[in-house]
Amino acid sequence: MAKPLLLHATASLPLRNFHKKTLVTEDTLSCSYSASPSLYAGCRSNRTPAWKAARSVERLGFRDARIGRGRYEHDGCGRERVYSAQAALQEKGGALQEEPRSAAAETLDLLEWPRVCRAVASFAATSVGKEQLQVLEIPATREASEALLELTTAGVELISLLGGPFELGALSTQVVKDCVLRTRKGMVVSGVEALSVALLLQTARNVRRQVFNTAQEFQDRGSVLQPLLDMVDPIVTHPDLEKGIWRVIDEDGSVKDSASPELRKARTQERSIEQRLRELFNKLTRDKSGSDSQSQEIVQLDGRMCLVVASDNRSNVPGLLLRSGSGASAYIEPAGAVPLNNKLNEARAEVAKAEYNVLLRLTDQLRPYMDDIQFCLNTIVRLDVVMARARYSTWLGATKPTFIDTDSQNLVRLQLKRARHPLLLQQHREALREAKAKLKTKSKNLGRLKTRPGMMVGALEEIRAAVAEAEAEVAELEENAPVPIDVRVIGETKVVAITGPNTGGKTATIKTVGLAALMAKSGLFVLAIEPVVLPWFDVVLADIGDEQSLSQSLSTFSGHLHRIKRIKGASTGNSLVLLDEVSNSLFHECQF
């Protein structure tokens, strides 16, 4: 049976025979590791605070509690949960049981895959699209990965042909999603929900037209755009339904006066009563003396119009005391305003009833088309996800990867030329952008101060020095961009060892390869130059960094062996296994 492709990074000093015996031989992935009793005893003898916390939990009766080291773990939706011994001690009721995580799930965190997902999500235009991209889809088949790559390629091509970003407009996809759910439950849609549905239908129609017009204009690129054409072609937007929404719903989501005769009549009466109330209150304030009138204010309290007066002037305004303010003011409803306020509330109730009837009729009109609206929403969100992948790939300057059949006679099994870690590049670009913005601000300040008369020479020299410092920072960042790497695996090679000094980039290299494999599987382009050749790995597994498992009384070395054992059980002949500093750990452990 074919073995997984294994990339191992290790320091050159402790390699010796451990590297040859442990990493390259056939026993590398078939041996079984178990922690010795001495390692358990060594961990217990340390009496660390975390160990004491674990013993405290055990004494409290939580014998099966799994105590973490205060590490951060992603829960799959971009949120982070903190696991610690203190949190375990504060947990109420029942034994604490942390579900064991799979080796593949741990690998995603070790490779900082959630950060890549968040970076891609920042390029999405819709809230639902951003939410979906927080956890990028990693297909289980090569065909699905290739389909995602074809869609991303079509998105990149569309951006190129349009000469700019592909805009989806201001869509409230979450509101539409809630509207569909509420309507299916027999509830009445709100004006804002109906407006969001109309905007969705309008945007979907424009998007469909734009994609087809672009394909028709650039017919020689039609084959590349075909996946997008196939996606948007089944969209049905129902223009008459959209017009029906616009007839009764205004641009702010409110129901129009013209939506029904009953609503027009009720709102006319409401406005008339409000006008009479304002006239009454204006007359009351004018009739008061100057000092009293200055202390009075017209406000609405619980739907009733009233006056806010100083507490010591309450007796000068006859009426009902609705509320006493914080010592210095009182809310008074004048006697003459009571019947008008009653009528105003009745008129508002009639308006609400008329609005409800309009929205009820509109809901009945929308309900038969809910399947089409749902399909339209799903397609637009899916298109947003595709275009976010395309925009991210374009922003990186990445290259479409090609999956190679490992059973073929091709000599090249894996090739990444001038590959870079996408998160390192993102961090560098953000730092460079901030430095340039700082330089621009300081340069503007210097220009303004030069034209100011009477400016002291010392102050100008100080500002010039700040500008020079900002220029030096920009120049340093431009010169110190992330260093690209070349990785090439040929022939029947199954195991690759990466050697070098400390801080030489070994760990960054294996992380770059791991992220390249995950990005290719998820439909993202890879940050390297052509050609990018990768096998399709069914799973990417990694053991990177030092992690102790105090809940299992494992030392750092034993923790590595425990994880490697699980990696060995999860890997197949089509897996990519990334091991960091295994020989180093073996060397130092065997010295004692």
Coordinates of C-alpha atoms in Angstrom, one line a residue:
M1 CA 0.0 0.0 0.0
A2 CA 1.3 3.5 -0.9
K3 CA 2.4 5.6 2.0
P4 CA 1.4 9.2 2.7
L5 CA 3.6 12.0 1.5
L6 CA 5.6 13.0 4.6
L7 CA 7.2 16.4 4.9
H8 CA 9.4 16.8 8.0
A9 CA 11.2 19.8 9.3
T10 CA 14.0 19.3 11.8
A11 CA 17.1 21.1 12.9
S12 CA 20.3 19.8 11.3
L13 CA 22.3 19.3 14.6
P14 CA 20.2 16.5 16.2
L15 CA 19.5 14.6 12.9
R16 CA 22.3 11.9 13.1
N17 CA 21.0 8.4 12.9
F18 CA 17.6 9.2 14.4
H19 CA 16.6 10.9 11.2
K20 CA 17.6 7.9 9.1
K21 CA 16.1 5.3 11.4
T22 CA 12.9 7.1 12.4
L23 CA 11.8 9.3 9.5
V24 CA 12.8 7.6 6.2
T25 CA 12.5 3.9 6.9
E26 CA 9.3 2.0 6.2
D27 CA 8.6 1.9 10.0
T28 CA 8.0 5.6 10.0
L29 CA 4.2 5.3 9.8
S30 CA 3.7 1.7 10.8
C31 CA 5.3 1.8 14.3
S32 CA 3.1 2.2 17.3
Y33 CA 4.0 4.8 19.9
S34 CA 3.0 4.5 23.6
A35 CA 4.0 6.7 26.5
S36 CA 6.1 4.9 29.1
P37 CA 5.3 4.8 32.8
S38 CA 8.4 6.9 33.5
L39 CA 7.1 9.7 31.3
Y40 CA 3.8 9.7 33.3
A41 CA 5.8 9.8 36.5
G42 CA 8.0 12.6 35.3
C43 CA 4.9 14.7 34.5
R44 CA 3.4 14.0 37.9
S45 CA 6.6 14.9 39.7
N46 CA 6.6 18.4 38.3
R47 CA 3.7 19.5 40.5
T48 CA 2.8 22.3 38.2
P49 CA -0.1 24.7 38.9
A50 CA -2.1 23.1 36.1
W51 CA -1.4 19.6 37.6
K52 CA -2.6 20.9 41.0
A53 CA -5.7 22.3 39.4
A54 CA -6.3 18.9 37.8
R55 CA -5.9 17.2 41.1
S56 CA -8.4 19.7 42.6
V57 CA -10.9 18.8 40.0
E58 CA -10.4 15.1 40.7
R59 CA -11.0 15.7 44.4
L60 CA -14.2 17.5 43.6
G61 CA -15.4 14.4 41.9
F62 CA -14.7 15.3 38.3
R63 CA -12.4 12.3 37.7
D64 CA -13.0 12.3 34.0
A65 CA -12.3 16.0 33.5
R66 CA -9.9 16.9 30.7
I67 CA -7.9 20.0 31.7
G68 CA -6.5 22.1 28.9
R69 CA -3.7 24.6 29.1
G70 CA -5.6 27.7 28.5
R71 CA -5.3 27.3 24.8
Y72 CA -7.6 28.8 22.2
E73 CA -9.7 26.6 20.1
H74 CA -12.1 27.6 17.2
D75 CA -15.6 26.3 17.4
G76 CA -16.1 26.2 13.6
C77 CA -17.9 29.6 13.3
G78 CA -15.0 31.9 13.7
R79 CA -15.5 32.3 17.5
E80 CA -12.9 31.2 20.0
R81 CA -13.5 29.3 23.2
V82 CA -11.0 29.3 26.1
Y83 CA -10.3 26.1 27.9
S84 CA -8.4 26.3 31.2
A85 CA -8.1 24.5 34.5
Q86 CA -9.8 27.5 36.2
A87 CA -12.8 27.3 33.8
A88 CA -13.1 23.6 34.5
L89 CA -13.2 24.3 38.3
Q90 CA -15.9 26.9 37.8
E91 CA -18.1 24.7 35.6
K92 CA -21.3 23.8 37.4
G93 CA -22.8 20.3 37.7
G94 CA -21.6 17.0 36.2
A95 CA -18.2 15.9 35.1
L96 CA -16.4 18.0 32.5
Q97 CA -15.7 16.0 29.4
E98 CA -13.8 17.7 26.5
E99 CA -14.6 15.9 23.3
P100 CA -11.4 14.5 21.7
R101 CA -10.6 16.3 18.5
S102 CA -9.6 14.6 15.4
A103 CA -6.1 14.9 14.0
A104 CA -7.4 16.6 10.9
A105 CA -9.3 19.2 13.0
E106 CA -6.2 19.9 15.1
T107 CA -4.2 20.3 11.9
L108 CA -6.5 23.1 10.7
D109 CA -5.7 25.1 13.9
L110 CA -1.9 24.3 13.7
L111 CA -1.8 25.6 10.1
E112 CA -3.9 28.7 11.1
W113 CA -6.6 27.7 8.6
P114 CA -9.3 29.7 10.5
R115 CA -7.3 32.9 9.8
V116 CA -7.2 32.1 6.1
C117 CA -11.0 31.6 6.2
R118 CA -11.5 34.9 7.9
A119 CA -9.3 36.6 5.3
V120 CA -11.4 35.1 2.4
A121 CA -14.6 36.1 4.2
S122 CA -13.5 39.7 4.3
F123 CA -13.9 39.8 0.5
A124 CA -17.5 38.7 0.6
A125 CA -20.3 41.2 0.0
T126 CA -23.2 39.5 1.8
S127 CA -23.6 38.7 5.5
V128 CA -24.6 35.1 4.8
G129 CA -21.7 34.7 2.4
K130 CA -19.3 36.0 5.1
E131 CA -20.8 33.5 7.6
Q132 CA -20.3 30.6 5.2
L133 CA -16.7 31.5 4.4
Q134 CA -15.8 31.5 8.1
V135 CA -15.4 27.8 7.6
L136 CA -14.3 27.1 4.1
E137 CA -15.6 24.0 2.5
I138 CA -13.0 21.3 2.2
P139 CA -14.4 18.7 -0.2
A140 CA -14.0 15.0 0.3
T141 CA -13.4 14.2 -3.4
R142 CA -11.1 15.4 -6.1
E143 CA -13.9 16.0 -8.5
A144 CA -15.6 18.4 -6.0
S145 CA -12.3 20.3 -5.5
E146 CA -11.8 20.7 -9.2
A147 CA -15.4 22.0 -9.6
L148 CA -14.7 24.6 -7.0
L149 CA -11.4 25.6 -8.7
E150 CA -13.3 25.9 -12.0
L151 CA -15.8 28.3 -10.4
T152 CA -13.0 30.3 -8.9
T153 CA -11.3 30.5 -12.3
A154 CA -14.5 31.8 -13.8
G155 CA -14.7 34.4 -11.1
V156 CA -11.2 35.6 -11.6
E157 CA -11.8 35.7 -15.4
L158 CA -15.0 37.7 -14.9
I159 CA -13.2 40.2 -12.7
S160 CA -10.5 40.6 -15.3
L161 CA -13.0 41.1 -18.2
L162 CA -15.0 43.6 -16.2
G163 CA -11.9 45.5 -15.4
G164 CA -12.9 45.8 -11.7
P165 CA -14.7 44.2 -8.9
F166 CA -17.9 42.4 -9.4
E167 CA -20.5 44.2 -7.2
L168 CA -23.6 42.5 -5.8
G169 CA -25.1 45.7 -4.3
A170 CA -26.4 46.3 -0.8
L171 CA -28.2 43.1 -0.1
S172 CA -29.7 42.1 3.3
T173 CA -29.4 38.3 2.7
Q174 CA -29.9 37.5 6.4
V175 CA -33.2 39.5 6.3
V176 CA -34.4 37.6 3.3
K177 CA -33.4 34.3 4.9
D178 CA -35.4 35.2 8.0
C179 CA -38.3 36.3 5.7
V180 CA -38.4 32.9 4.0
L181 CA -38.4 31.1 7.3
R182 CA -41.2 33.3 8.8
T183 CA -43.3 33.0 5.7
R184 CA -43.0 29.2 5.7
K185 CA -44.3 29.2 9.3
G186 CA -47.4 31.2 8.3
M187 CA -46.2 34.5 9.7
V188 CA -46.7 37.9 8.0
V189 CA -43.7 39.6 6.4
S190 CA -42.6 43.0 7.5
G191 CA -42.1 45.9 5.2
V192 CA -38.3 45.7 5.6
E193 CA -38.4 42.0 4.7
A194 CA -40.5 42.6 1.6
L195 CA -38.1 45.4 0.6
S196 CA -35.1 43.0 1.0
V197 CA -36.9 40.4 -1.2
A198 CA -37.5 43.1 -3.9
L199 CA -33.8 44.1 -3.8
L200 CA -32.7 40.5 -4.0
L201 CA -34.9 39.9 -7.1
Q202 CA -33.6 43.1 -8.7
T203 CA -30.0 42.2 -7.9
A204 CA -30.3 38.7 -9.1
R205 CA -31.8 39.9 -12.4
N206 CA -29.0 42.4 -12.9
V207 CA -26.3 39.8 -12.0
R208 CA -27.7 37.3 -14.4
R209 CA -27.8 39.9 -17.2
Q210 CA -24.3 41.1 -16.5
V211 CA -22.8 37.6 -16.5
F212 CA -24.6 36.7 -19.8
N213 CA -23.7 40.0 -21.4
T214 CA -20.0 39.6 -20.5
A215 CA -20.0 36.0 -21.9
Q216 CA -21.6 37.2 -25.1
E217 CA -19.2 40.2 -25.5
F218 CA -16.1 38.0 -24.9
Q219 CA -17.2 34.8 -26.7
D220 CA -13.6 33.5 -26.9
R221 CA -13.7 33.3 -23.1
G222 CA -17.1 31.8 -22.9
S223 CA -15.8 28.4 -21.9
V224 CA -14.1 29.8 -18.9
L225 CA -17.2 31.6 -17.8
Q226 CA -19.4 28.6 -18.3
P227 CA -19.5 27.5 -14.7
L228 CA -20.9 30.9 -13.7
L229 CA -23.4 30.8 -16.6
D230 CA -24.6 27.4 -15.4
M231 CA -25.0 28.8 -11.9
V232 CA -27.1 31.9 -12.7
D233 CA -29.1 30.5 -15.6
P234 CA -31.8 28.8 -13.6
I235 CA -32.6 32.0 -11.6
V236 CA -36.2 33.2 -12.0
T237 CA -36.7 36.7 -10.7
H238 CA -40.5 37.3 -11.3
P239 CA -40.5 41.0 -12.3
D240 CA -44.2 41.3 -11.7
L241 CA -43.8 40.2 -8.1
E242 CA -41.0 42.7 -7.6
K243 CA -43.2 45.5 -9.0
G244 CA -46.0 44.5 -6.7
I245 CA -43.7 44.9 -3.7
W246 CA -42.5 48.4 -4.9
R247 CA -46.1 49.4 -5.3
V248 CA -46.9 49.1 -1.6
I249 CA -43.4 49.3 0.1
D250 CA -41.3 52.5 0.2
E251 CA -37.5 52.7 -0.1
D252 CA -37.1 52.8 3.7
G253 CA -39.3 49.6 4.2
S254 CA -42.4 51.5 5.3
V255 CA -45.8 50.8 3.8
K256 CA -46.9 53.5 1.4
D257 CA -50.0 55.6 1.9
S258 CA -51.2 54.5 -1.5
A259 CA -51.1 50.8 -0.6
S260 CA -54.8 50.9 0.3
P261 CA -57.7 53.4 0.7
E262 CA -58.1 52.4 4.3
L263 CA -54.4 53.1 5.1
R264 CA -54.6 56.5 3.3
K265 CA -57.7 57.5 5.3
A266 CA -56.2 56.3 8.6
R267 CA -52.9 58.1 8.1
T268 CA -54.7 61.3 7.0
Q269 CA -56.7 61.2 10.2
E270 CA -53.6 60.5 12.3
R271 CA -51.7 63.5 10.8
S272 CA -54.8 65.7 11.3
I273 CA -55.0 64.9 15.0
E274 CA -51.2 65.3 15.4
Q275 CA -51.5 68.8 13.8
R276 CA -54.3 69.8 16.2
L277 CA -52.2 68.6 19.2
R278 CA -49.2 70.6 18.1
E279 CA -51.3 73.7 17.7
L280 CA -52.7 73.2 21.2
F281 CA -49.3 72.7 22.8
N282 CA -47.9 75.7 20.9
K283 CA -50.7 77.8 22.2
L284 CA -50.1 76.6 25.7
T285 CA -46.4 77.5 25.6
R286 CA -47.1 80.9 24.0
D287 CA -49.6 81.8 26.8
K288 CA -47.0 81.2 29.5
S289 CA -44.6 83.9 30.8
G290 CA -41.1 84.1 29.4
S291 CA -39.3 82.3 32.2
D292 CA -41.9 79.5 32.3
S293 CA -42.0 79.0 28.5
Q294 CA -38.3 78.5 28.4
S295 CA -38.5 75.7 30.8
Q296 CA -41.2 73.8 28.9
E297 CA -40.6 71.2 26.2
I298 CA -43.0 69.2 24.1
V299 CA -42.3 65.4 24.1
Q300 CA -44.0 62.1 23.5
L301 CA -44.3 59.7 26.5
D302 CA -45.8 56.3 25.9
G303 CA -47.5 57.5 22.7
R304 CA -49.1 60.6 24.4
M305 CA -48.0 64.1 23.8
C306 CA -47.1 66.0 27.0
L307 CA -45.1 68.9 28.4
V308 CA -41.8 68.7 30.4
V309 CA -41.9 71.4 33.0
A310 CA -39.8 72.2 36.0
S311 CA -41.0 70.6 39.2
D312 CA -41.5 73.9 41.0
N313 CA -43.8 75.0 38.1
R314 CA -46.1 72.0 38.1
S315 CA -49.0 73.9 39.7
N316 CA -48.9 76.4 36.8
V317 CA -49.8 73.7 34.2
P318 CA -53.2 72.0 35.0
G319 CA -53.4 68.4 33.8
L320 CA -52.4 64.8 34.4
L321 CA -49.0 64.0 35.9
L322 CA -47.6 61.2 33.7
R323 CA -44.2 60.9 35.3
S324 CA -41.9 62.7 37.6
G325 CA -38.4 63.2 36.3
S326 CA -35.2 63.0 38.2
G327 CA -36.0 65.7 40.8
A328 CA -36.0 68.7 38.5
S329 CA -38.7 68.0 35.9
A330 CA -42.2 66.6 35.5
Y331 CA -44.2 65.2 32.5
I332 CA -47.6 66.8 32.4
E333 CA -50.4 66.0 30.0
P334 CA -52.6 69.2 29.8
A335 CA -56.3 68.7 30.4
G336 CA -57.2 69.9 26.9
A337 CA -54.8 67.4 25.3
V338 CA -56.3 64.3 26.9
P339 CA -59.2 63.7 24.4
L340 CA -56.9 64.5 21.5
N341 CA -54.3 62.0 22.7
N342 CA -57.0 59.4 23.1
K343 CA -58.1 60.0 19.5
L344 CA -54.5 59.9 18.3
N345 CA -54.0 56.5 19.8
E346 CA -57.2 55.3 18.2
A347 CA -56.0 56.6 14.8
R348 CA -52.7 54.9 15.2
A349 CA -54.4 51.7 16.0
E350 CA -56.3 52.1 12.7
V351 CA -53.1 52.8 10.8
A352 CA -51.5 49.7 12.3
K353 CA -54.5 47.6 11.4
A354 CA -54.5 48.9 7.8
E355 CA -50.7 48.3 7.5
Y356 CA -51.1 44.8 8.7
N357 CA -53.8 44.1 6.1
V358 CA -51.6 45.4 3.4
L359 CA -48.6 43.2 4.5
L360 CA -51.0 40.2 4.9
R361 CA -52.1 40.5 1.3
L362 CA -48.5 41.0 0.2
T363 CA -47.5 37.8 2.1
D364 CA -50.2 35.9 0.3
Q365 CA -48.7 37.1 -3.0
L366 CA -45.2 36.1 -2.0
R367 CA -45.9 32.7 -0.5
P368 CA -46.4 30.8 -3.8
Y369 CA -42.9 32.0 -4.9
M370 CA -41.0 31.2 -1.8
D371 CA -39.1 28.3 -3.4
D372 CA -37.9 30.5 -6.2
I373 CA -37.0 33.2 -3.7
Q374 CA -35.1 30.7 -1.7
F375 CA -33.3 29.4 -4.8
C376 CA -32.5 32.9 -5.8
L377 CA -31.0 33.7 -2.3
N378 CA -29.0 30.5 -2.3
T379 CA -27.6 31.2 -5.8
I380 CA -26.6 34.8 -4.9
V381 CA -24.9 33.7 -1.7
R382 CA -23.1 30.9 -3.6
L383 CA -22.0 33.4 -6.2
D384 CA -20.8 35.8 -3.5
V385 CA -18.8 32.9 -2.0
V386 CA -17.2 32.1 -5.4
M387 CA -16.4 35.8 -6.1
A388 CA -14.9 36.2 -2.6
R389 CA -12.6 33.3 -3.4
A390 CA -11.8 34.9 -6.7
R391 CA -11.1 38.3 -5.2
Y392 CA -8.9 36.9 -2.6
S393 CA -7.0 34.8 -5.1
T394 CA -6.6 37.9 -7.3
W395 CA -5.5 40.1 -4.3
L396 CA -2.8 37.5 -3.5
G397 CA -1.6 37.3 -7.0
A398 CA -2.0 33.5 -6.7
T399 CA -2.0 30.8 -9.4
K400 CA -4.6 28.1 -10.2
P401 CA -3.2 24.8 -9.0
T402 CA -3.3 21.6 -11.0
F403 CA -4.0 18.2 -9.4
I404 CA -1.7 15.5 -10.6
D405 CA -2.5 11.8 -10.7
T406 CA 0.1 10.1 -8.5
D407 CA -0.2 6.9 -10.4
S408 CA 0.9 8.6 -13.7
Q409 CA 4.4 8.4 -15.0
N410 CA 4.9 12.1 -14.6
L411 CA 8.2 12.8 -12.8
V412 CA 6.9 15.8 -10.9
R413 CA 4.7 14.9 -8.0
L414 CA 4.6 18.2 -6.2
Q415 CA 5.9 21.6 -7.4
L416 CA 5.6 25.0 -5.8
K417 CA 7.8 27.7 -7.3
R418 CA 8.4 30.9 -5.4
A419 CA 5.6 30.0 -3.0
R420 CA 4.9 32.2 0.0
H421 CA 2.9 31.8 3.2
P422 CA -0.4 33.7 2.5
L423 CA -0.8 34.9 6.1
L424 CA 2.8 36.2 6.2
L425 CA 2.2 38.1 3.0
Q426 CA -1.1 39.5 4.3
Q427 CA 0.6 40.6 7.5
H428 CA 3.4 42.2 5.5
R429 CA 0.9 44.1 3.2
E430 CA -1.1 45.4 6.1
A431 CA 2.1 46.6 7.8
L432 CA 3.3 48.3 4.6
R433 CA -0.1 49.9 4.1
E434 CA -0.1 51.3 7.6
A435 CA 3.5 52.6 7.2
K436 CA 2.6 54.3 3.9
A437 CA -0.5 55.9 5.4
K438 CA 1.7 57.2 8.3
L439 CA 4.2 58.6 5.8
K440 CA 1.5 60.3 3.8
T441 CA 0.1 61.9 6.9
K442 CA 3.5 63.1 8.1
S443 CA 4.3 64.5 4.6
K444 CA 1.0 66.4 4.5
N445 CA 1.8 67.9 7.9
L446 CA 5.2 68.9 6.8
G447 CA 3.8 70.6 3.7
R448 CA 1.3 72.6 5.7
L449 CA 3.8 73.7 8.2
K450 CA 6.2 74.9 5.5
T451 CA 3.7 77.4 4.3
R452 CA 2.9 78.7 7.8
P453 CA 4.6 82.0 8.5
G454 CA 6.8 82.3 11.5
M455 CA 7.4 78.6 11.8
M456 CA 10.5 77.9 13.9
V457 CA 13.4 76.1 12.2
G458 CA 13.7 73.6 15.0
A459 CA 10.1 72.5 14.8
L460 CA 10.5 72.0 11.0
E461 CA 13.6 69.9 11.5
E462 CA 11.8 67.7 14.0
I463 CA 9.0 67.1 11.5
R464 CA 11.5 66.4 8.7
A465 CA 13.1 63.8 10.9
A466 CA 9.8 62.2 11.5
V467 CA 9.1 62.0 7.8
A468 CA 12.6 60.6 7.1
E469 CA 11.9 57.9 9.8
A470 CA 8.6 57.0 8.2
E471 CA 10.3 56.8 4.8
A472 CA 12.9 54.5 6.2
E473 CA 10.2 52.3 7.7
V474 CA 8.5 52.0 4.3
A475 CA 11.7 51.2 2.5
E476 CA 12.6 48.5 5.1
L477 CA 9.2 46.9 4.7
E478 CA 9.5 46.9 0.9
E479 CA 12.9 45.3 1.1
N480 CA 11.9 42.7 3.7
A481 CA 9.0 41.0 2.0
P482 CA 8.3 37.4 2.9
V483 CA 11.0 35.2 1.3
P484 CA 9.6 32.8 -1.4
I485 CA 10.5 29.1 -1.3
D486 CA 10.7 26.4 -4.0
V487 CA 9.5 22.9 -3.2
R488 CA 9.8 20.1 -5.8
V489 CA 9.1 16.4 -5.2
I490 CA 9.8 14.1 -8.1
G491 CA 9.8 10.4 -8.9
E492 CA 8.7 7.9 -6.2
T493 CA 9.7 10.1 -3.3
K494 CA 7.4 9.6 -0.4
V495 CA 9.4 11.3 2.4
V496 CA 11.0 14.7 2.3
A497 CA 13.2 16.0 5.2
I498 CA 13.8 19.7 5.5
T499 CA 17.0 20.6 7.4
G500 CA 18.6 23.8 8.4
P501 CA 19.5 26.0 11.4
N502 CA 17.0 27.5 13.9
T503 CA 14.9 30.3 12.6
G504 CA 15.8 29.2 9.1
G505 CA 12.2 28.9 7.8
K506 CA 11.7 25.1 8.2
T507 CA 8.4 25.4 10.0
A508 CA 7.2 28.2 7.8
T509 CA 8.0 26.0 4.8
I510 CA 5.9 23.0 5.9
K511 CA 3.1 25.3 6.9
T512 CA 3.2 26.9 3.4
V513 CA 3.0 23.5 1.8
G514 CA 0.1 22.4 4.1
L515 CA -1.9 25.6 3.4
A516 CA -1.2 25.3 -0.3
A517 CA -2.8 21.8 -0.2
L518 CA -5.8 23.0 1.8
M519 CA -6.3 26.1 -0.4
A520 CA -6.2 24.0 -3.6
K521 CA -8.7 21.5 -2.1
S522 CA -11.0 24.4 -1.1
G523 CA -11.1 26.0 -4.5
L524 CA -8.5 28.8 -3.7
F525 CA -5.6 29.6 -5.9
V526 CA -2.1 29.0 -4.4
L527 CA 0.4 31.7 -3.7
A528 CA 3.1 30.6 -6.2
I529 CA 4.0 31.1 -9.8
E530 CA 3.1 28.7 -12.6
P531 CA 3.0 25.8 -12.8
V532 CA 1.5 24.8 -9.4
V533 CA 1.3 21.0 -9.3
L534 CA -0.1 19.2 -6.3
P535 CA -1.5 15.7 -5.7
W536 CA -5.1 15.7 -4.4
F537 CA -4.6 14.8 -0.7
D538 CA -7.6 13.2 1.0
V539 CA -6.5 14.7 4.3
V540 CA -3.7 17.0 5.6
L541 CA -2.3 16.0 9.0
A542 CA 0.3 17.9 11.0
D543 CA 2.2 17.8 14.2
I544 CA 3.8 21.3 14.7
G545 CA 5.0 22.8 17.9
D546 CA 5.2 21.7 21.5
E547 CA 2.0 20.8 23.2
Q548 CA 1.6 19.0 26.5
S549 CA -1.5 17.2 27.5
L550 CA -1.6 17.6 31.3
S551 CA -5.0 15.9 31.6
Q552 CA -3.3 12.7 30.3
S553 CA -0.1 13.2 32.3
L554 CA 1.9 13.4 29.0
S555 CA 5.2 15.1 28.6
T556 CA 5.9 17.3 25.6
F557 CA 7.6 14.4 23.9
S558 CA 4.9 11.9 24.7
G559 CA 2.3 14.5 23.5
H560 CA 4.0 14.5 20.2
L561 CA 4.0 10.7 20.0
H562 CA 0.3 10.6 21.0
R563 CA -0.6 13.0 18.2
I564 CA 1.6 11.1 15.7
K565 CA -0.1 7.9 16.6
R566 CA -3.5 9.5 15.8
I567 CA -2.1 10.9 12.6
K568 CA -0.8 7.4 11.7
G569 CA -4.3 6.0 12.3
A570 CA -6.0 8.8 10.3
S571 CA -3.6 8.8 7.3
T572 CA -3.9 6.9 4.1
G573 CA -1.8 6.4 0.9
N574 CA -3.2 9.8 -0.4
S575 CA -2.5 11.9 2.7
L576 CA -0.1 14.7 3.4
V577 CA 1.7 14.4 6.7
L578 CA 3.6 17.3 8.1
L579 CA 5.9 16.7 11.1
D580 CA 8.0 19.4 12.8
E581 CA 11.1 18.7 14.9
V582 CA 10.4 15.1 15.6
S583 CA 14.1 14.1 15.4
N584 CA 14.9 17.0 17.6
S585 CA 12.5 15.8 20.3
L586 CA 13.8 12.2 20.0
F587 CA 17.4 13.4 20.3
H588 CA 16.8 15.5 23.4
E589 CA 14.7 12.9 25.1
C590 CA 17.2 10.2 24.6
Q591 CA 20.0 12.2 26.2
F592 CA 18.5 11.7 29.6

